[in-house]
Amino acid sequence: MKRLSLCSAIAIALLMFSCQKENSQEDSSIVSKVEQENWQTAKLDAKFADSQKQVTAYLFPKEQMSKLVETPNVEFVQFVLGYSDNTLQIKVIGVDKAGKEFASVDANILKEPSDADKLSVLKESNNKTSKGTALLNKHLISPDVALDGIKAWQGKLKTVTGLDEVLSYEGTRFKYYSLEAAIITDMLKNKNTANIGLFLGLNPVGKVTTILIGLDNNNSIKKTSFAGKAADATVYDATRPCPPYGDPVPPVE
């Protein structure tokens, strides 16, 4: 009888733990949605600029990103924008062609005063390293162009004015940036990559875009290795902001 009571107690405890875990996951999801909603109405003032100036990059760990892009049906990744503590928050989700979400990874924010020294390697790399497919080459950008974009964004934060304009399309804030999961897969092939670093920069038309660079364990930019020689750093951008670009178009049945 005592053994039966003990078993019953254990079963109840496990059930309660399971429910608590599910509730915790739901709460986490709700918070994320709130941050996304907060971003659409956040006041982009001096407090935002001062806080954002402390952000060097958003880090996405290699192991977690590998699991995300290897998830069945994931064909695109979306870098979703949120807002809390006067700072832009970013997470990445894996979606299929119809925009259905399958997996997500939260970013760790890198705040490092020596980022200028580490970014200097981009100035030394002024050529795009050609890739094997048209898709990869489409998203490649020259490292020196990426550096100019990053510096332009940092300069914009110092002036404070016009921040809402560069982060919006026709009066609506950008919600996310998307690109094919194959881009992330290619970045993860570099054995020296420990994190995918997402840097914010201004594109040629003066809008904020995302710049993706592989970082090592010290969060430094490493040049790729080709035939025993160092090649230029590989830099990708996610050029499709929403708006104006929406979810991937579902296939025609």
CSV table of C-alpha atoms in Angstrom, one decimal:
chain,number,residue,atom,x,y,z
A,1,MET,CA,0.0,0.0,0.0
A,2,LYS,CA,2.8,2.3,0.9
A,3,ARG,CA,4.6,1.4,-2.3
A,4,LEU,CA,1.4,2.3,-4.3
A,5,SER,CA,1.1,5.6,-2.5
A,6,LEU,CA,4.7,6.4,-3.2
A,7,CYS,CA,4.3,5.6,-6.9
A,8,SER,CA,1.2,7.7,-7.1
A,9,ALA,CA,3.1,10.6,-5.5
A,10,ILE,CA,5.9,10.3,-7.9
A,11,ALA,CA,3.5,10.2,-10.9
A,12,ILE,CA,1.7,13.3,-9.6
A,13,ALA,CA,5.1,15.1,-9.1
A,14,LEU,CA,6.2,14.3,-12.6
A,15,LEU,CA,2.9,15.4,-14.1
A,16,MET,CA,3.2,18.7,-12.2
A,17,PHE,CA,6.8,19.2,-13.4
A,18,SER,CA,5.7,18.5,-17.0
A,19,CYS,CA,2.9,21.1,-16.7
A,20,GLN,CA,5.3,23.7,-15.2
A,21,LYS,CA,7.8,23.1,-18.0
A,22,GLU,CA,5.1,23.6,-20.6
A,23,ASN,CA,3.9,26.7,-18.9
A,24,SER,CA,7.4,28.0,-18.8
A,25,GLN,CA,7.8,27.5,-22.5
A,26,GLU,CA,4.6,29.3,-23.2
A,27,ASP,CA,5.6,32.2,-21.0
A,28,SER,CA,8.8,32.4,-23.0
A,29,SER,CA,6.9,32.5,-26.2
A,30,ILE,CA,4.6,35.2,-24.9
A,31,VAL,CA,7.5,37.4,-23.8
A,32,SER,CA,9.0,37.1,-27.3
A,33,LYS,CA,5.7,38.3,-28.9
A,34,VAL,CA,5.5,41.2,-26.5
A,35,GLU,CA,9.0,42.3,-27.4
A,36,GLN,CA,8.1,42.2,-31.1
A,37,GLU,CA,5.0,44.3,-30.4
A,38,ASN,CA,7.0,46.7,-28.3
A,39,TRP,CA,9.5,47.2,-31.1
A,40,GLN,CA,6.7,48.5,-33.4
A,41,THR,CA,5.9,51.4,-31.0
A,42,ALA,CA,9.3,51.9,-29.3
A,43,LYS,CA,10.5,55.5,-29.1
A,44,LEU,CA,13.9,55.7,-30.9
A,45,ASP,CA,15.3,58.5,-28.9
A,46,ALA,CA,18.7,59.3,-27.2
A,47,LYS,CA,18.1,56.5,-24.7
A,48,PHE,CA,17.8,54.0,-27.5
A,49,ALA,CA,20.8,55.4,-29.3
A,50,ASP,CA,23.0,55.4,-26.2
A,51,SER,CA,22.0,51.8,-25.4
A,52,GLN,CA,22.4,50.6,-29.0
A,53,LYS,CA,25.8,52.1,-29.3
A,54,GLN,CA,27.0,49.6,-26.7
A,55,VAL,CA,26.0,46.7,-29.0
A,56,THR,CA,28.8,45.3,-31.1
A,57,ALA,CA,27.0,42.3,-32.6
A,58,TYR,CA,24.3,39.7,-31.9
A,59,LEU,CA,25.8,36.2,-31.5
A,60,PHE,CA,24.2,33.0,-32.6
A,61,PRO,CA,26.1,29.9,-31.4
A,62,LYS,CA,27.3,27.5,-34.1
A,63,GLU,CA,25.8,24.3,-32.5
A,64,GLN,CA,22.4,25.8,-32.1
A,65,MET,CA,22.4,27.3,-35.6
A,66,SER,CA,23.4,23.9,-37.0
A,67,LYS,CA,20.4,22.3,-35.3
A,68,LEU,CA,18.1,25.0,-36.7
A,69,VAL,CA,19.1,24.7,-40.3
A,70,GLU,CA,19.1,20.9,-40.1
A,71,THR,CA,15.6,20.8,-38.9
A,72,PRO,CA,13.3,19.1,-41.5
A,73,ASN,CA,11.4,21.5,-43.7
A,74,VAL,CA,13.4,24.6,-42.8
A,75,GLU,CA,14.3,26.4,-46.0
A,76,PHE,CA,14.6,30.0,-44.8
A,77,VAL,CA,15.8,31.9,-41.7
A,78,GLN,CA,14.2,35.0,-40.4
A,79,PHE,CA,16.0,37.4,-38.0
A,80,VAL,CA,13.1,38.7,-36.0
A,81,LEU,CA,13.3,42.1,-34.2
A,82,GLY,CA,12.1,42.9,-30.7
A,83,TYR,CA,12.6,45.6,-28.1
A,84,SER,CA,13.4,45.7,-24.4
A,85,ASP,CA,15.7,47.7,-22.1
A,86,ASN,CA,16.0,50.5,-24.7
A,87,THR,CA,17.8,48.0,-27.0
A,88,LEU,CA,17.0,46.1,-30.2
A,89,GLN,CA,16.6,42.4,-29.5
A,90,ILE,CA,17.0,39.8,-32.2
A,91,LYS,CA,16.2,36.1,-32.5
A,92,VAL,CA,16.4,33.8,-35.6
A,93,ILE,CA,13.6,31.4,-36.6
A,94,GLY,CA,13.7,28.6,-39.2
A,95,VAL,CA,10.7,28.5,-41.5
A,96,ASP,CA,9.4,26.6,-44.5
A,97,LYS,CA,8.3,28.0,-47.9
A,98,ALA,CA,5.0,29.1,-46.5
A,99,GLY,CA,6.5,30.9,-43.5
A,100,LYS,CA,5.6,28.2,-40.9
A,101,GLU,CA,8.0,28.3,-37.9
A,102,PHE,CA,9.9,25.1,-36.9
A,103,ALA,CA,12.8,26.2,-34.7
A,104,SER,CA,14.3,29.3,-33.1
A,105,VAL,CA,17.6,30.5,-31.5
A,106,ASP,CA,17.9,33.6,-29.3
A,107,ALA,CA,20.9,35.8,-29.7
A,108,ASN,CA,23.6,36.8,-27.1
A,109,ILE,CA,24.4,40.4,-27.3
A,110,LEU,CA,28.1,41.1,-27.6
A,111,LYS,CA,29.2,44.4,-26.0
A,112,GLU,CA,32.9,45.0,-26.5
A,113,PRO,CA,34.8,48.3,-26.6
A,114,SER,CA,37.6,46.9,-28.7
A,115,ASP,CA,35.3,46.0,-31.6
A,116,ALA,CA,36.9,48.6,-33.9
A,117,ASP,CA,40.2,46.8,-33.8
A,118,LYS,CA,38.5,43.5,-34.6
A,119,LEU,CA,36.6,44.9,-37.5
A,120,SER,CA,39.7,46.4,-39.0
A,121,VAL,CA,40.3,43.0,-40.7
A,122,LEU,CA,37.4,43.9,-43.0
A,123,LYS,CA,39.3,46.9,-44.2
A,124,GLU,CA,42.1,44.6,-45.3
A,125,SER,CA,39.7,42.3,-47.2
A,126,ASN,CA,38.4,44.3,-50.2
A,127,ASN,CA,37.3,41.5,-52.4
A,128,LYS,CA,34.4,39.0,-52.4
A,129,THR,CA,35.5,35.4,-52.2
A,130,SER,CA,33.5,33.7,-55.0
A,131,LYS,CA,31.3,30.8,-54.0
A,132,GLY,CA,30.1,27.7,-55.8
A,133,THR,CA,26.5,28.7,-56.4
A,134,ALA,CA,24.6,31.7,-57.7
A,135,LEU,CA,22.6,31.8,-54.5
A,136,LEU,CA,25.6,32.2,-52.3
A,137,ASN,CA,27.2,34.8,-54.6
A,138,LYS,CA,24.0,36.7,-54.6
A,139,HIS,CA,24.2,37.4,-50.8
A,140,LEU,CA,28.0,37.9,-50.7
A,141,ILE,CA,29.2,41.5,-50.1
A,142,SER,CA,32.7,42.9,-50.1
A,143,PRO,CA,34.2,43.1,-46.5
A,144,ASP,CA,35.2,46.7,-47.0
A,145,VAL,CA,31.6,47.6,-48.1
A,146,ALA,CA,30.3,45.8,-44.9
A,147,LEU,CA,32.7,47.8,-42.8
A,148,ASP,CA,31.5,51.1,-44.3
A,149,GLY,CA,27.9,50.1,-43.6
A,150,ILE,CA,28.6,49.2,-40.0
A,151,LYS,CA,30.4,52.5,-39.5
A,152,ALA,CA,27.6,54.4,-41.1
A,153,TRP,CA,25.1,52.8,-38.6
A,154,GLN,CA,27.3,53.7,-35.7
A,155,GLY,CA,27.5,57.3,-37.0
A,156,LYS,CA,23.8,57.4,-37.3
A,157,LEU,CA,23.4,56.4,-33.6
A,158,LYS,CA,25.7,59.4,-32.7
A,159,THR,CA,23.4,61.9,-34.5
A,160,VAL,CA,20.2,60.3,-33.1
A,161,THR,CA,18.1,62.0,-35.8
A,162,GLY,CA,16.3,60.0,-38.4
A,163,LEU,CA,16.6,56.6,-36.6
A,164,ASP,CA,12.9,55.8,-37.2
A,165,GLU,CA,13.3,56.4,-40.9
A,166,VAL,CA,16.3,54.1,-41.4
A,167,LEU,CA,14.5,51.3,-39.5
A,168,SER,CA,11.2,51.5,-41.3
A,169,TYR,CA,9.6,51.2,-44.7
A,170,GLU,CA,6.9,53.7,-45.6
A,171,GLY,CA,6.3,54.4,-41.9
A,172,THR,CA,6.2,50.8,-40.8
A,173,ARG,CA,9.1,49.4,-38.7
A,174,PHE,CA,11.0,46.4,-40.1
A,175,LYS,CA,9.8,43.2,-38.5
A,176,TYR,CA,12.5,40.8,-39.6
A,177,TYR,CA,15.1,40.1,-42.3
A,178,SER,CA,15.1,36.8,-44.2
A,179,LEU,CA,17.3,34.7,-46.4
A,180,GLU,CA,17.8,31.2,-47.5
A,181,ALA,CA,19.0,28.7,-44.9
A,182,ALA,CA,21.7,27.6,-47.3
A,183,ILE,CA,23.6,30.8,-46.5
A,184,ILE,CA,23.8,29.8,-42.9
A,185,THR,CA,24.8,26.2,-43.8
A,186,ASP,CA,27.7,27.6,-45.8
A,187,MET,CA,28.9,29.8,-43.0
A,188,LEU,CA,28.9,26.9,-40.6
A,189,LYS,CA,31.3,24.9,-42.8
A,190,ASN,CA,34.2,27.0,-41.5
A,191,LYS,CA,35.8,25.0,-38.7
A,192,ASN,CA,37.0,28.2,-37.0
A,193,THR,CA,33.5,29.5,-36.7
A,194,ALA,CA,32.1,29.4,-33.1
A,195,ASN,CA,29.4,32.1,-33.5
A,196,ILE,CA,27.6,33.7,-36.4
A,197,GLY,CA,27.8,37.4,-35.7
A,198,LEU,CA,25.0,39.6,-36.9
A,199,PHE,CA,26.1,43.2,-37.3
A,200,LEU,CA,23.8,46.1,-38.1
A,201,GLY,CA,24.7,48.4,-40.9
A,202,LEU,CA,23.3,50.9,-43.4
A,203,ASN,CA,22.8,49.6,-47.0
A,204,PRO,CA,23.4,51.8,-50.1
A,205,VAL,CA,19.9,53.3,-49.9
A,206,GLY,CA,20.4,54.3,-46.2
A,207,LYS,CA,18.3,51.6,-44.6
A,208,VAL,CA,19.4,49.3,-41.7
A,209,THR,CA,20.4,45.9,-42.9
A,210,THR,CA,21.9,42.8,-41.3
A,211,ILE,CA,25.5,41.8,-42.0
A,212,LEU,CA,26.5,38.2,-41.2
A,213,ILE,CA,30.1,37.3,-40.4
A,214,GLY,CA,31.6,34.1,-38.9
A,215,LEU,CA,33.4,34.7,-35.6
A,216,ASP,CA,35.9,32.5,-33.7
A,217,ASN,CA,35.9,31.6,-30.0
A,218,ASN,CA,37.3,35.1,-29.2
A,219,ASN,CA,34.5,36.6,-31.3
A,220,SER,CA,37.2,37.8,-33.8
A,221,ILE,CA,36.7,37.8,-37.5
A,222,LYS,CA,38.7,35.0,-39.2
A,223,LYS,CA,39.7,35.0,-42.8
A,224,THR,CA,38.9,31.8,-44.6
A,225,SER,CA,41.6,29.3,-45.6
A,226,PHE,CA,42.0,28.3,-49.2
A,227,ALA,CA,44.7,25.9,-50.4
A,228,GLY,CA,46.8,26.6,-47.4
A,229,LYS,CA,46.6,30.4,-47.8
A,230,ALA,CA,44.4,33.0,-46.1
A,231,ALA,CA,41.6,34.3,-48.2
A,232,ASP,CA,39.3,37.3,-47.7
A,233,ALA,CA,36.7,37.2,-44.9
A,234,THR,CA,33.4,35.8,-46.0
A,235,VAL,CA,30.6,38.3,-45.4
A,236,TYR,CA,26.9,37.8,-46.2
A,237,ASP,CA,23.9,40.1,-45.9
A,238,ALA,CA,20.2,39.5,-45.4
A,239,THR,CA,18.7,41.8,-48.0
A,240,ARG,CA,15.0,41.1,-47.6
A,241,PRO,CA,13.4,43.1,-44.9
A,242,CYS,CA,9.8,42.8,-43.9
A,243,PRO,CA,8.2,45.1,-45.0
A,244,PRO,CA,8.2,45.4,-48.0
A,245,TYR,CA,9.0,41.7,-48.4
A,246,GLY,CA,6.6,39.3,-46.6
A,247,ASP,CA,6.7,35.6,-45.7
A,248,PRO,CA,8.0,33.2,-48.4
A,249,VAL,CA,5.2,32.6,-51.0
A,250,PRO,CA,3.5,29.2,-50.5
A,251,PRO,CA,3.9,26.8,-53.4
A,252,VAL,CA,1.1,26.7,-56.0
A,253,GLU,CA,-1.0,23.5,-55.6
